[in-house]
Amino acid sequence: KQIQWYPGHMAKAQREIESKVKLVDIVIELVDARAPFSTHNPELDYMIKNKPRLYILTKKDLADPKATDALIAEFKRQGHSAIAVDLKNFKEEKKIVNMCRYQLKEKREKEAARGLKPKPIRALVAGIPNVGKSTFINKIAKRKAAAVGNKPGVTKAQQIIRVDKDFELFDTPGVLEPKFTDINKAMNVALCGSIKMEILPLDDLFIHAIGYLAKHYPEKLKERYNLTIDLDSDWVLPVYDHISDYRHIKKLRGETDYDRVQETFFNDLKNASLGRITWELSDE
Ligand code: G4P
């Protein structure tokens, strides 16, 4: 008997994706440009086996542009096809369809050589929560949102949308569980909003984020909080006190209100008040 590694609902979600993957030519995996490796689900690699995949790094408008370029280059170095987009200002529909066509070119040529009728490319959009799957599907299907209709092997709820003459996708995405191999990755996923921050120890998340910013984006801390951190010093409590004073956060019986300081900082991050930040610079 097989050992069950996952809770039932997760096994079900995984089976659903596996069965959908069988019906498509390519998987479009959406990841967050601010932490593309952390927001990738490594189990998808096993689910899609040898199927082609395109990585779309979403929310590039929130990410550090230089870092995005470097990360796209790293994806390519790893042999992947990848592109970064801002779905709020989406212009890459054609490019994405062409990237999929390119990956399927050889397969289609082989099929043609065997005398098979040309088939449209069928794609599945997948990704962990909040990476922009629904937004992407809605945008890419905008003009031709009419479903192609039910096909054998596709349940009624599953509609196929034709995006271009030779390109179709499922109208519902494959929702993947956020998966991380270490606590830093989990924190990056939380900083991108794909898991609730509250499931992690918030003081650790605060220290992780501030420490990272002090190392990689010190100018943003300076600008937003007039804060300069010497990472070799005992900086944590002084940083809480500094932000508390600088932002006039009400004290609790004369003491810094640590929870309120964290809340203020996390709200600033959620509102992108510190500017464009990328939370991981390579796949470590
Ligand atoms: P999901 O299906 O993968 O769960 O993600 P969904 O499309 O619902 O998008 C999650 C949130 O991320 C939405 O914000 C959406 O607008 C936002 N989003 C998606 N792509 C981008 C992007 O490229 N750039 C930016 N800046 N935001 C993006 P929301 O807060 O739920 O709604 P709203 O802000 O649109 O009102």
PDB file of C-alpha atoms and ligand atoms in Angstrom:
ATOM      1  CA  LYS A   1       0.000   0.000   0.000  1.00  0.00           C
ATOM      2  CA  GLN A   2       1.187   3.450  -0.861  1.00  0.00           C
ATOM      3  CA  ILE A   3       2.023   5.794   1.951  1.00  0.00           C
ATOM      4  CA  GLN A   4      -0.093   8.914   1.945  1.00  0.00           C
ATOM      5  CA  TRP A   5       2.205  11.885   2.306  1.00  0.00           C
ATOM      6  CA  TYR A   6      -0.371  14.614   1.979  1.00  0.00           C
ATOM      7  CA  PRO A   7      -3.706  15.466   3.505  1.00  0.00           C
ATOM      8  CA  GLY A   8      -6.593  14.237   1.356  1.00  0.00           C
ATOM      9  CA  HIS A   9      -7.572  17.533  -0.197  1.00  0.00           C
ATOM     10  CA  MET A  10      -4.016  18.110  -1.314  1.00  0.00           C
ATOM     11  CA  ALA A  11      -3.709  14.723  -2.894  1.00  0.00           C
ATOM     12  CA  LYS A  12      -6.951  15.495  -4.704  1.00  0.00           C
ATOM     13  CA  ALA A  13      -5.708  18.864  -5.955  1.00  0.00           C
ATOM     14  CA  GLN A  14      -2.529  17.212  -7.130  1.00  0.00           C
ATOM     15  CA  ARG A  15      -4.415  14.460  -8.982  1.00  0.00           C
ATOM     16  CA  GLU A  16      -6.591  17.095 -10.614  1.00  0.00           C
ATOM     17  CA  ILE A  17      -3.568  18.927 -11.914  1.00  0.00           C
ATOM     18  CA  GLU A  18      -1.945  15.711 -13.073  1.00  0.00           C
ATOM     19  CA  SER A  19      -5.051  14.803 -15.045  1.00  0.00           C
ATOM     20  CA  LYS A  20      -5.215  18.267 -16.576  1.00  0.00           C
ATOM     21  CA  VAL A  21      -1.536  18.193 -17.459  1.00  0.00           C
ATOM     22  CA  LYS A  22      -2.207  15.074 -19.527  1.00  0.00           C
ATOM     23  CA  LEU A  23      -4.611  17.062 -21.691  1.00  0.00           C
ATOM     24  CA  VAL A  24      -2.256  19.902 -22.547  1.00  0.00           C
ATOM     25  CA  ASP A  25       0.854  20.469 -24.641  1.00  0.00           C
ATOM     26  CA  ILE A  26       2.456  23.001 -22.348  1.00  0.00           C
ATOM     27  CA  VAL A  27       2.195  24.207 -18.762  1.00  0.00           C
ATOM     28  CA  ILE A  28       2.431  27.939 -18.134  1.00  0.00           C
ATOM     29  CA  GLU A  29       3.647  28.289 -14.563  1.00  0.00           C
ATOM     30  CA  LEU A  30       3.113  31.686 -12.998  1.00  0.00           C
ATOM     31  CA  VAL A  31       5.550  32.712 -10.295  1.00  0.00           C
ATOM     32  CA  ASP A  32       6.022  36.040  -8.533  1.00  0.00           C
ATOM     33  CA  ALA A  33       8.826  38.129 -10.029  1.00  0.00           C
ATOM     34  CA  ARG A  34       9.738  39.308  -6.506  1.00  0.00           C
ATOM     35  CA  ALA A  35      10.660  35.744  -5.487  1.00  0.00           C
ATOM     36  CA  PRO A  36      10.294  33.468  -8.506  1.00  0.00           C
ATOM     37  CA  PHE A  37      12.135  30.466  -7.093  1.00  0.00           C
ATOM     38  CA  SER A  38      10.367  30.586  -3.737  1.00  0.00           C
ATOM     39  CA  THR A  39       6.941  30.909  -5.386  1.00  0.00           C
ATOM     40  CA  HIS A  40       7.625  28.024  -7.763  1.00  0.00           C
ATOM     41  CA  ASN A  41       6.152  24.702  -6.660  1.00  0.00           C
ATOM     42  CA  PRO A  42       8.931  22.116  -7.022  1.00  0.00           C
ATOM     43  CA  GLU A  43       6.405  19.269  -7.046  1.00  0.00           C
ATOM     44  CA  LEU A  44       5.013  20.568 -10.318  1.00  0.00           C
ATOM     45  CA  ASP A  45       8.242  19.373 -11.928  1.00  0.00           C
ATOM     46  CA  TYR A  46       7.223  15.786 -11.170  1.00  0.00           C
ATOM     47  CA  MET A  47       3.622  16.374 -12.176  1.00  0.00           C
ATOM     48  CA  ILE A  48       4.444  17.748 -15.611  1.00  0.00           C
ATOM     49  CA  LYS A  49       7.245  15.270 -16.300  1.00  0.00           C
ATOM     50  CA  ASN A  50       8.660  16.008 -19.752  1.00  0.00           C
ATOM     51  CA  LYS A  51       5.986  18.434 -20.891  1.00  0.00           C
ATOM     52  CA  PRO A  52       7.248  21.803 -22.044  1.00  0.00           C
ATOM     53  CA  ARG A  53       6.821  24.616 -19.547  1.00  0.00           C
ATOM     54  CA  LEU A  54       6.903  28.380 -19.764  1.00  0.00           C
ATOM     55  CA  TYR A  55       7.638  30.423 -16.656  1.00  0.00           C
ATOM     56  CA  ILE A  56       5.866  33.741 -16.374  1.00  0.00           C
ATOM     57  CA  LEU A  57       7.240  36.042 -13.695  1.00  0.00           C
ATOM     58  CA  THR A  58       4.266  38.225 -12.760  1.00  0.00           C
ATOM     59  CA  LYS A  59       4.129  41.554 -10.904  1.00  0.00           C
ATOM     60  CA  LYS A  60       7.326  42.805 -12.462  1.00  0.00           C
ATOM     61  CA  ASP A  61       5.999  46.312 -11.747  1.00  0.00           C
ATOM     62  CA  LEU A  62       6.566  45.563  -8.033  1.00  0.00           C
ATOM     63  CA  ALA A  63       9.980  43.927  -8.488  1.00  0.00           C
ATOM     64  CA  ASP A  64      13.430  45.453  -8.822  1.00  0.00           C
ATOM     65  CA  PRO A  65      13.960  45.714 -12.602  1.00  0.00           C
ATOM     66  CA  LYS A  66      17.679  44.890 -12.459  1.00  0.00           C
ATOM     67  CA  ALA A  67      16.993  41.827 -10.352  1.00  0.00           C
ATOM     68  CA  THR A  68      14.240  40.739 -12.743  1.00  0.00           C
ATOM     69  CA  ASP A  69      16.662  40.848 -15.666  1.00  0.00           C
ATOM     70  CA  ALA A  70      19.196  38.805 -13.714  1.00  0.00           C
ATOM     71  CA  LEU A  71      16.556  36.272 -12.639  1.00  0.00           C
ATOM     72  CA  ILE A  72      15.239  35.836 -16.180  1.00  0.00           C
ATOM     73  CA  ALA A  73      18.838  35.249 -17.265  1.00  0.00           C
ATOM     74  CA  GLU A  74      19.195  32.648 -14.522  1.00  0.00           C
ATOM     75  CA  PHE A  75      16.023  30.829 -15.613  1.00  0.00           C
ATOM     76  CA  LYS A  76      17.413  30.754 -19.135  1.00  0.00           C
ATOM     77  CA  ARG A  77      20.774  29.506 -17.903  1.00  0.00           C
ATOM     78  CA  GLN A  78      18.891  26.669 -16.229  1.00  0.00           C
ATOM     79  CA  GLY A  79      17.405  25.823 -19.627  1.00  0.00           C
ATOM     80  CA  HIS A  80      13.930  27.276 -19.045  1.00  0.00           C
ATOM     81  CA  SER A  81      11.805  29.533 -21.139  1.00  0.00           C
ATOM     82  CA  ALA A  82      10.833  32.577 -19.056  1.00  0.00           C
ATOM     83  CA  ILE A  83       9.341  36.040 -19.382  1.00  0.00           C
ATOM     84  CA  ALA A  84       8.446  38.785 -16.883  1.00  0.00           C
ATOM     85  CA  VAL A  85       5.151  40.684 -17.119  1.00  0.00           C
ATOM     86  CA  ASP A  86       3.070  43.319 -15.397  1.00  0.00           C
ATOM     87  CA  LEU A  87      -0.451  41.944 -15.647  1.00  0.00           C
ATOM     88  CA  LYS A  88      -1.945  45.306 -14.714  1.00  0.00           C
ATOM     89  CA  ASN A  89      -0.403  46.667 -17.895  1.00  0.00           C
ATOM     90  CA  PHE A  90      -0.207  43.525 -19.957  1.00  0.00           C
ATOM     91  CA  LYS A  91       1.302  43.732 -23.416  1.00  0.00           C
ATOM     92  CA  GLU A  92       3.010  40.388 -23.930  1.00  0.00           C
ATOM     93  CA  GLU A  93       0.078  38.231 -25.130  1.00  0.00           C
ATOM     94  CA  LYS A  94       1.542  37.698 -28.598  1.00  0.00           C
ATOM     95  CA  LYS A  95       5.019  37.114 -27.295  1.00  0.00           C
ATOM     96  CA  ILE A  96       3.787  34.472 -24.861  1.00  0.00           C
ATOM     97  CA  VAL A  97       1.795  32.633 -27.525  1.00  0.00           C
ATOM     98  CA  ASN A  98       4.882  32.736 -29.741  1.00  0.00           C
ATOM     99  CA  MET A  99       7.086  31.383 -26.956  1.00  0.00           C
ATOM    100  CA  CYS A 100       4.679  28.468 -26.570  1.00  0.00           C
ATOM    101  CA  ARG A 101       4.621  27.905 -30.333  1.00  0.00           C
ATOM    102  CA  TYR A 102       8.394  27.886 -30.371  1.00  0.00           C
ATOM    103  CA  GLN A 103       8.544  25.212 -27.695  1.00  0.00           C
ATOM    104  CA  LEU A 104       6.021  23.047 -29.537  1.00  0.00           C
ATOM    105  CA  LYS A 105       7.517  23.624 -32.987  1.00  0.00           C
ATOM    106  CA  GLU A 106       9.516  20.445 -33.211  1.00  0.00           C
ATOM    107  CA  LYS A 107       6.681  18.278 -31.871  1.00  0.00           C
ATOM    108  CA  ARG A 108       4.222  19.742 -34.367  1.00  0.00           C
ATOM    109  CA  GLU A 109       6.684  19.318 -37.233  1.00  0.00           C
ATOM    110  CA  LYS A 110       7.135  15.669 -36.323  1.00  0.00           C
ATOM    111  CA  GLU A 111       3.365  15.204 -36.187  1.00  0.00           C
ATOM    112  CA  ALA A 112       2.988  16.876 -39.588  1.00  0.00           C
ATOM    113  CA  ALA A 113       5.692  14.617 -41.021  1.00  0.00           C
ATOM    114  CA  ARG A 114       3.647  11.647 -39.834  1.00  0.00           C
ATOM    115  CA  GLY A 115       0.663  13.066 -41.683  1.00  0.00           C
ATOM    116  CA  LEU A 116      -1.259  14.210 -38.583  1.00  0.00           C
ATOM    117  CA  LYS A 117      -3.657  17.127 -38.832  1.00  0.00           C
ATOM    118  CA  PRO A 118      -2.348  20.316 -37.223  1.00  0.00           C
ATOM    119  CA  LYS A 119      -3.764  20.696 -33.685  1.00  0.00           C
ATOM    120  CA  PRO A 120      -3.997  23.885 -31.678  1.00  0.00           C
ATOM    121  CA  ILE A 121      -1.548  24.217 -28.832  1.00  0.00           C
ATOM    122  CA  ARG A 122      -3.356  23.655 -25.565  1.00  0.00           C
ATOM    123  CA  ALA A 123      -2.001  25.188 -22.383  1.00  0.00           C
ATOM    124  CA  LEU A 124      -2.684  24.961 -18.660  1.00  0.00           C
ATOM    125  CA  VAL A 125      -1.995  27.925 -16.412  1.00  0.00           C
ATOM    126  CA  ALA A 126      -0.762  26.858 -12.980  1.00  0.00           C
ATOM    127  CA  GLY A 127       0.684  28.482  -9.909  1.00  0.00           C
ATOM    128  CA  ILE A 128       0.381  28.978  -6.170  1.00  0.00           C
ATOM    129  CA  PRO A 129      -2.287  31.391  -4.835  1.00  0.00           C
ATOM    130  CA  ASN A 130      -2.096  35.098  -5.611  1.00  0.00           C
ATOM    131  CA  VAL A 131       0.495  34.977  -8.388  1.00  0.00           C
ATOM    132  CA  GLY A 132      -2.026  36.363 -10.894  1.00  0.00           C
ATOM    133  CA  LYS A 133      -3.473  33.253 -12.538  1.00  0.00           C
ATOM    134  CA  SER A 134      -7.036  34.584 -12.872  1.00  0.00           C
ATOM    135  CA  THR A 135      -5.816  37.979 -13.985  1.00  0.00           C
ATOM    136  CA  PHE A 136      -3.606  36.359 -16.602  1.00  0.00           C
ATOM    137  CA  ILE A 137      -6.349  34.098 -17.964  1.00  0.00           C
ATOM    138  CA  ASN A 138      -8.808  36.994 -18.121  1.00  0.00           C
ATOM    139  CA  LYS A 139      -6.337  39.253 -19.891  1.00  0.00           C
ATOM    140  CA  ILE A 140      -5.033  36.756 -22.396  1.00  0.00           C
ATOM    141  CA  ALA A 141      -8.538  35.580 -23.269  1.00  0.00           C
ATOM    142  CA  LYS A 142     -10.065  39.050 -23.314  1.00  0.00           C
ATOM    143  CA  ARG A 143     -11.256  39.314 -26.879  1.00  0.00           C
ATOM    144  CA  LYS A 144     -12.111  35.712 -27.494  1.00  0.00           C
ATOM    145  CA  ALA A 145     -13.438  34.636 -24.147  1.00  0.00           C
ATOM    146  CA  ALA A 146     -15.992  32.361 -25.815  1.00  0.00           C
ATOM    147  CA  ALA A 147     -15.406  28.816 -24.779  1.00  0.00           C
ATOM    148  CA  VAL A 148     -14.620  26.364 -27.530  1.00  0.00           C
ATOM    149  CA  GLY A 149     -16.988  23.884 -25.970  1.00  0.00           C
ATOM    150  CA  ASN A 150     -16.818  20.600 -24.203  1.00  0.00           C
ATOM    151  CA  LYS A 151     -14.458  18.045 -25.553  1.00  0.00           C
ATOM    152  CA  PRO A 152     -14.174  14.398 -24.686  1.00  0.00           C
ATOM    153  CA  GLY A 153     -12.037  13.928 -21.643  1.00  0.00           C
ATOM    154  CA  VAL A 154     -12.822  17.363 -20.327  1.00  0.00           C
ATOM    155  CA  THR A 155     -15.419  17.625 -17.613  1.00  0.00           C
ATOM    156  CA  LYS A 156     -18.254  20.088 -18.061  1.00  0.00           C
ATOM    157  CA  ALA A 157     -16.892  22.612 -15.620  1.00  0.00           C
ATOM    158  CA  GLN A 158     -13.674  22.661 -17.596  1.00  0.00           C
ATOM    159  CA  GLN A 159     -13.921  25.006 -20.508  1.00  0.00           C
ATOM    160  CA  ILE A 160     -11.309  25.546 -23.128  1.00  0.00           C
ATOM    161  CA  ILE A 161     -10.785  29.089 -24.306  1.00  0.00           C
ATOM    162  CA  ARG A 162      -9.400  29.772 -27.737  1.00  0.00           C
ATOM    163  CA  VAL A 163      -6.895  32.615 -27.549  1.00  0.00           C
ATOM    164  CA  ASP A 164      -5.557  32.464 -31.093  1.00  0.00           C
ATOM    165  CA  LYS A 165      -6.184  30.322 -34.151  1.00  0.00           C
ATOM    166  CA  ASP A 166      -3.750  27.719 -32.906  1.00  0.00           C
ATOM    167  CA  PHE A 167      -3.684  28.394 -29.160  1.00  0.00           C
ATOM    168  CA  GLU A 168      -6.108  27.334 -26.431  1.00  0.00           C
ATOM    169  CA  LEU A 169      -6.119  27.235 -22.681  1.00  0.00           C
ATOM    170  CA  PHE A 170      -8.175  25.930 -19.793  1.00  0.00           C
ATOM    171  CA  ASP A 171     -10.366  28.680 -18.373  1.00  0.00           C
ATOM    172  CA  THR A 172      -9.519  27.642 -14.826  1.00  0.00           C
ATOM    173  CA  PRO A 173      -5.965  27.470 -13.561  1.00  0.00           C
ATOM    174  CA  GLY A 174      -4.253  24.669 -11.729  1.00  0.00           C
ATOM    175  CA  VAL A 175      -3.933  25.895  -8.166  1.00  0.00           C
ATOM    176  CA  LEU A 176      -0.734  24.650  -6.587  1.00  0.00           C
ATOM    177  CA  GLU A 177       0.081  24.458  -2.903  1.00  0.00           C
ATOM    178  CA  PRO A 178       2.805  26.847  -1.814  1.00  0.00           C
ATOM    179  CA  LYS A 179       5.814  24.605  -1.203  1.00  0.00           C
ATOM    180  CA  PHE A 180       9.102  25.595   0.270  1.00  0.00           C
ATOM    181  CA  THR A 181      12.193  23.756   1.228  1.00  0.00           C
ATOM    182  CA  ASP A 182      13.332  26.181   3.893  1.00  0.00           C
ATOM    183  CA  ILE A 183      12.132  28.959   6.153  1.00  0.00           C
ATOM    184  CA  ASN A 184      13.677  31.716   4.028  1.00  0.00           C
ATOM    185  CA  LYS A 185      11.651  30.570   1.050  1.00  0.00           C
ATOM    186  CA  ALA A 186       8.521  30.456   3.196  1.00  0.00           C
ATOM    187  CA  MET A 187       9.191  34.023   4.292  1.00  0.00           C
ATOM    188  CA  ASN A 188       9.640  35.142   0.686  1.00  0.00           C
ATOM    189  CA  VAL A 189       6.330  33.519  -0.218  1.00  0.00           C
ATOM    190  CA  ALA A 190       4.681  35.428   2.649  1.00  0.00           C
ATOM    191  CA  LEU A 191       6.300  38.693   1.560  1.00  0.00           C
ATOM    192  CA  CYS A 192       4.771  38.145  -1.889  1.00  0.00           C
ATOM    193  CA  GLY A 193       1.336  37.597  -0.310  1.00  0.00           C
ATOM    194  CA  SER A 194       0.861  33.964  -1.370  1.00  0.00           C
ATOM    195  CA  ILE A 195       0.572  32.713   2.204  1.00  0.00           C
ATOM    196  CA  LYS A 196      -0.687  34.682   5.170  1.00  0.00           C
ATOM    197  CA  MET A 197       2.131  36.424   6.980  1.00  0.00           C
ATOM    198  CA  GLU A 198       0.470  35.459  10.259  1.00  0.00           C
ATOM    199  CA  ILE A 199       1.259  31.768   9.796  1.00  0.00           C
ATOM    200  CA  LEU A 200       4.915  32.641  10.324  1.00  0.00           C
ATOM    201  CA  PRO A 201       6.457  34.132  13.453  1.00  0.00           C
ATOM    202  CA  LEU A 202       6.034  37.806  12.627  1.00  0.00           C
ATOM    203  CA  ASP A 203       9.126  38.959  14.490  1.00  0.00           C
ATOM    204  CA  ASP A 204      11.244  36.538  12.450  1.00  0.00           C
ATOM    205  CA  LEU A 205       9.601  37.801   9.269  1.00  0.00           C
ATOM    206  CA  PHE A 206      10.290  41.395  10.322  1.00  0.00           C
ATOM    207  CA  ILE A 207      13.951  40.640  11.039  1.00  0.00           C
ATOM    208  CA  HIS A 208      14.304  38.670   7.796  1.00  0.00           C
ATOM    209  CA  ALA A 209      12.803  41.461   5.705  1.00  0.00           C
ATOM    210  CA  ILE A 210      14.606  44.353   7.414  1.00  0.00           C
ATOM    211  CA  GLY A 211      17.915  42.475   7.397  1.00  0.00           C
ATOM    212  CA  TYR A 212      17.519  41.700   3.709  1.00  0.00           C
ATOM    213  CA  LEU A 213      16.669  45.294   2.889  1.00  0.00           C
ATOM    214  CA  ALA A 214      19.632  46.555   4.929  1.00  0.00           C
ATOM    215  CA  LYS A 215      21.875  44.289   2.883  1.00  0.00           C
ATOM    216  CA  HIS A 216      20.414  44.740  -0.589  1.00  0.00           C
ATOM    217  CA  TYR A 217      18.340  47.932  -0.541  1.00  0.00           C
ATOM    218  CA  PRO A 218      19.736  50.137   2.265  1.00  0.00           C
ATOM    219  CA  GLU A 219      18.673  53.273   0.373  1.00  0.00           C
ATOM    220  CA  LYS A 220      15.014  52.243   0.656  1.00  0.00           C
ATOM    221  CA  LEU A 221      15.207  52.020   4.458  1.00  0.00           C
ATOM    222  CA  LYS A 222      16.974  55.359   4.530  1.00  0.00           C
ATOM    223  CA  GLU A 223      14.357  56.957   2.346  1.00  0.00           C
ATOM    224  CA  ARG A 224      11.271  55.555   4.061  1.00  0.00           C
ATOM    225  CA  TYR A 225      12.400  55.535   7.712  1.00  0.00           C
ATOM    226  CA  ASN A 226      15.600  57.570   7.713  1.00  0.00           C
ATOM    227  CA  LEU A 227      17.125  54.331   8.915  1.00  0.00           C
ATOM    228  CA  THR A 228      20.713  53.172   8.523  1.00  0.00           C
ATOM    229  CA  ILE A 229      21.637  49.750   9.865  1.00  0.00           C
ATOM    230  CA  ASP A 230      25.032  48.359  10.724  1.00  0.00           C
ATOM    231  CA  LEU A 231      24.408  44.659  10.260  1.00  0.00           C
ATOM    232  CA  ASP A 232      27.416  43.823  12.424  1.00  0.00           C
ATOM    233  CA  SER A 233      25.807  45.503  15.403  1.00  0.00           C
ATOM    234  CA  ASP A 234      22.936  44.388  17.630  1.00  0.00           C
ATOM    235  CA  TRP A 235      20.451  46.133  15.397  1.00  0.00           C
ATOM    236  CA  VAL A 236      17.065  44.528  16.003  1.00  0.00           C
ATOM    237  CA  LEU A 237      15.727  46.396  19.055  1.00  0.00           C
ATOM    238  CA  PRO A 238      17.200  49.750  17.991  1.00  0.00           C
ATOM    239  CA  VAL A 239      15.471  49.335  14.627  1.00  0.00           C
ATOM    240  CA  TYR A 240      12.100  48.747  16.311  1.00  0.00           C
ATOM    241  CA  ASP A 241      12.667  51.830  18.489  1.00  0.00           C
ATOM    242  CA  HIS A 242      13.777  53.922  15.558  1.00  0.00           C
ATOM    243  CA  ILE A 243      10.780  53.087  13.350  1.00  0.00           C
ATOM    244  CA  SER A 244       8.469  53.591  16.327  1.00  0.00           C
ATOM    245  CA  ASP A 245       9.841  57.100  16.949  1.00  0.00           C
ATOM    246  CA  TYR A 246      10.154  58.045  13.306  1.00  0.00           C
ATOM    247  CA  ARG A 247       6.594  57.037  12.502  1.00  0.00           C
ATOM    248  CA  HIS A 248       5.207  58.367  15.816  1.00  0.00           C
ATOM    249  CA  ILE A 249       3.826  54.998  16.826  1.00  0.00           C
ATOM    250  CA  LYS A 250       2.116  55.211  20.205  1.00  0.00           C
ATOM    251  CA  LYS A 251       4.099  53.580  22.967  1.00  0.00           C
ATOM    252  CA  LEU A 252       2.740  51.004  25.407  1.00  0.00           C
ATOM    253  CA  ARG A 253       3.440  52.093  28.997  1.00  0.00           C
ATOM    254  CA  GLY A 254       6.461  53.954  27.699  1.00  0.00           C
ATOM    255  CA  GLU A 255       7.746  50.935  25.753  1.00  0.00           C
ATOM    256  CA  THR A 256       7.973  50.488  22.015  1.00  0.00           C
ATOM    257  CA  ASP A 257       4.887  48.678  20.714  1.00  0.00           C
ATOM    258  CA  TYR A 258       6.643  45.972  18.720  1.00  0.00           C
ATOM    259  CA  ASP A 259       3.465  44.594  17.179  1.00  0.00           C
ATOM    260  CA  ARG A 260       2.457  48.014  15.887  1.00  0.00           C
ATOM    261  CA  VAL A 261       5.922  48.596  14.439  1.00  0.00           C
ATOM    262  CA  GLN A 262       5.722  45.288  12.575  1.00  0.00           C
ATOM    263  CA  GLU A 263       2.228  46.087  11.387  1.00  0.00           C
ATOM    264  CA  THR A 264       3.339  49.475  10.089  1.00  0.00           C
ATOM    265  CA  PHE A 265       6.287  47.963   8.257  1.00  0.00           C
ATOM    266  CA  PHE A 266       4.279  45.100   6.724  1.00  0.00           C
ATOM    267  CA  ASN A 267       1.611  47.546   5.597  1.00  0.00           C
ATOM    268  CA  ASP A 268       4.297  49.624   3.944  1.00  0.00           C
ATOM    269  CA  LEU A 269       5.454  46.500   2.122  1.00  0.00           C
ATOM    270  CA  LYS A 270       1.922  45.552   1.088  1.00  0.00           C
ATOM    271  CA  ASN A 271       1.375  49.047  -0.281  1.00  0.00           C
ATOM    272  CA  ALA A 272       4.754  48.973  -2.015  1.00  0.00           C
ATOM    273  CA  SER A 273       5.636  52.143  -0.102  1.00  0.00           C
ATOM    274  CA  LEU A 274       9.298  51.175  -0.062  1.00  0.00           C
ATOM    275  CA  GLY A 275       9.378  50.896  -3.832  1.00  0.00           C
ATOM    276  CA  ARG A 276      10.273  47.976  -6.028  1.00  0.00           C
ATOM    277  CA  ILE A 277      11.880  45.095  -4.155  1.00  0.00           C
ATOM    278  CA  THR A 278      12.949  41.598  -5.155  1.00  0.00           C
ATOM    279  CA  TRP A 279      13.242  39.187  -2.245  1.00  0.00           C
ATOM    280  CA  GLU A 280      15.619  36.668  -3.754  1.00  0.00           C
ATOM    281  CA  LEU A 281      18.381  37.300  -6.202  1.00  0.00           C
ATOM    282  CA  SER A 282      19.205  33.750  -7.212  1.00  0.00           C
ATOM    283  CA  ASP A 283      18.136  30.148  -6.786  1.00  0.00           C
ATOM    284  CA  GLU A 284      19.981  29.113  -3.660  1.00  0.00           C
TER     285      GLU A 284
HETATM  286  P1  G4P B   1      -4.488  34.099  -8.494  1.00  0.00           P
HETATM  287  O1  G4P B   1      -5.595  33.814  -9.468  1.00  0.00           O
HETATM  288  O2  G4P B   1      -3.198  33.485  -8.906  1.00  0.00           O
HETATM  289  O3  G4P B   1      -4.819  33.774  -7.081  1.00  0.00           O
HETATM  290  O4  G4P B   1      -4.186  35.673  -8.539  1.00  0.00           O
HETATM  291  P2  G4P B   1      -5.133  36.874  -9.031  1.00  0.00           P
HETATM  292  O5  G4P B   1      -5.220  36.905 -10.511  1.00  0.00           O
HETATM  293  O6  G4P B   1      -6.395  36.856  -8.252  1.00  0.00           O
HETATM  294  O7  G4P B   1      -4.236  38.104  -8.559  1.00  0.00           O
HETATM  295  C1  G4P B   1      -3.941  38.329  -7.194  1.00  0.00           C
HETATM  296  C2  G4P B   1      -3.702  39.800  -6.964  1.00  0.00           C
HETATM  297  O8  G4P B   1      -2.503  40.201  -7.629  1.00  0.00           O
HETATM  298  C3  G4P B   1      -4.798  40.703  -7.512  1.00  0.00           C
HETATM  299  O9  G4P B   1      -4.844  41.832  -6.655  1.00  0.00           O
HETATM  300  C4  G4P B   1      -4.235  41.140  -8.840  1.00  0.00           C
HETATM  301  O10 G4P B   1      -4.772  42.344  -9.301  1.00  0.00           O
HETATM  302  C5  G4P B   1      -2.776  41.294  -8.488  1.00  0.00           C
HETATM  303  N1  G4P B   1      -1.884  41.168  -9.656  1.00  0.00           N
HETATM  304  C6  G4P B   1      -1.834  40.155 -10.540  1.00  0.00           C
HETATM  305  N2  G4P B   1      -0.857  40.365 -11.428  1.00  0.00           N
HETATM  306  C7  G4P B   1      -0.279  41.537 -11.108  1.00  0.00           C
HETATM  307  C8  G4P B   1       0.814  42.271 -11.649  1.00  0.00           C
HETATM  308  O11 G4P B   1       1.469  41.893 -12.642  1.00  0.00           O
HETATM  309  N3  G4P B   1       1.135  43.430 -11.008  1.00  0.00           N
HETATM  310  C9  G4P B   1       0.477  43.870  -9.909  1.00  0.00           C
HETATM  311  N4  G4P B   1       0.865  45.013  -9.351  1.00  0.00           N
HETATM  312  N5  G4P B   1      -0.555  43.187  -9.374  1.00  0.00           N
HETATM  313  C10 G4P B   1      -0.918  42.042  -9.970  1.00  0.00           C
HETATM  314  P3  G4P B   1      -6.009  42.065  -5.631  1.00  0.00           P
HETATM  315  O12 G4P B   1      -5.461  42.889  -4.555  1.00  0.00           O
HETATM  316  O13 G4P B   1      -6.669  40.783  -5.282  1.00  0.00           O
HETATM  317  O14 G4P B   1      -7.015  42.885  -6.439  1.00  0.00           O
HETATM  318  P4  G4P B   1      -6.786  44.299  -7.178  1.00  0.00           P
HETATM  319  O15 G4P B   1      -5.548  44.919  -6.608  1.00  0.00           O
HETATM  320  O16 G4P B   1      -6.668  43.990  -8.618  1.00  0.00           O
HETATM  321  O17 G4P B   1      -8.036  45.015  -6.832  1.00  0.00           O
END
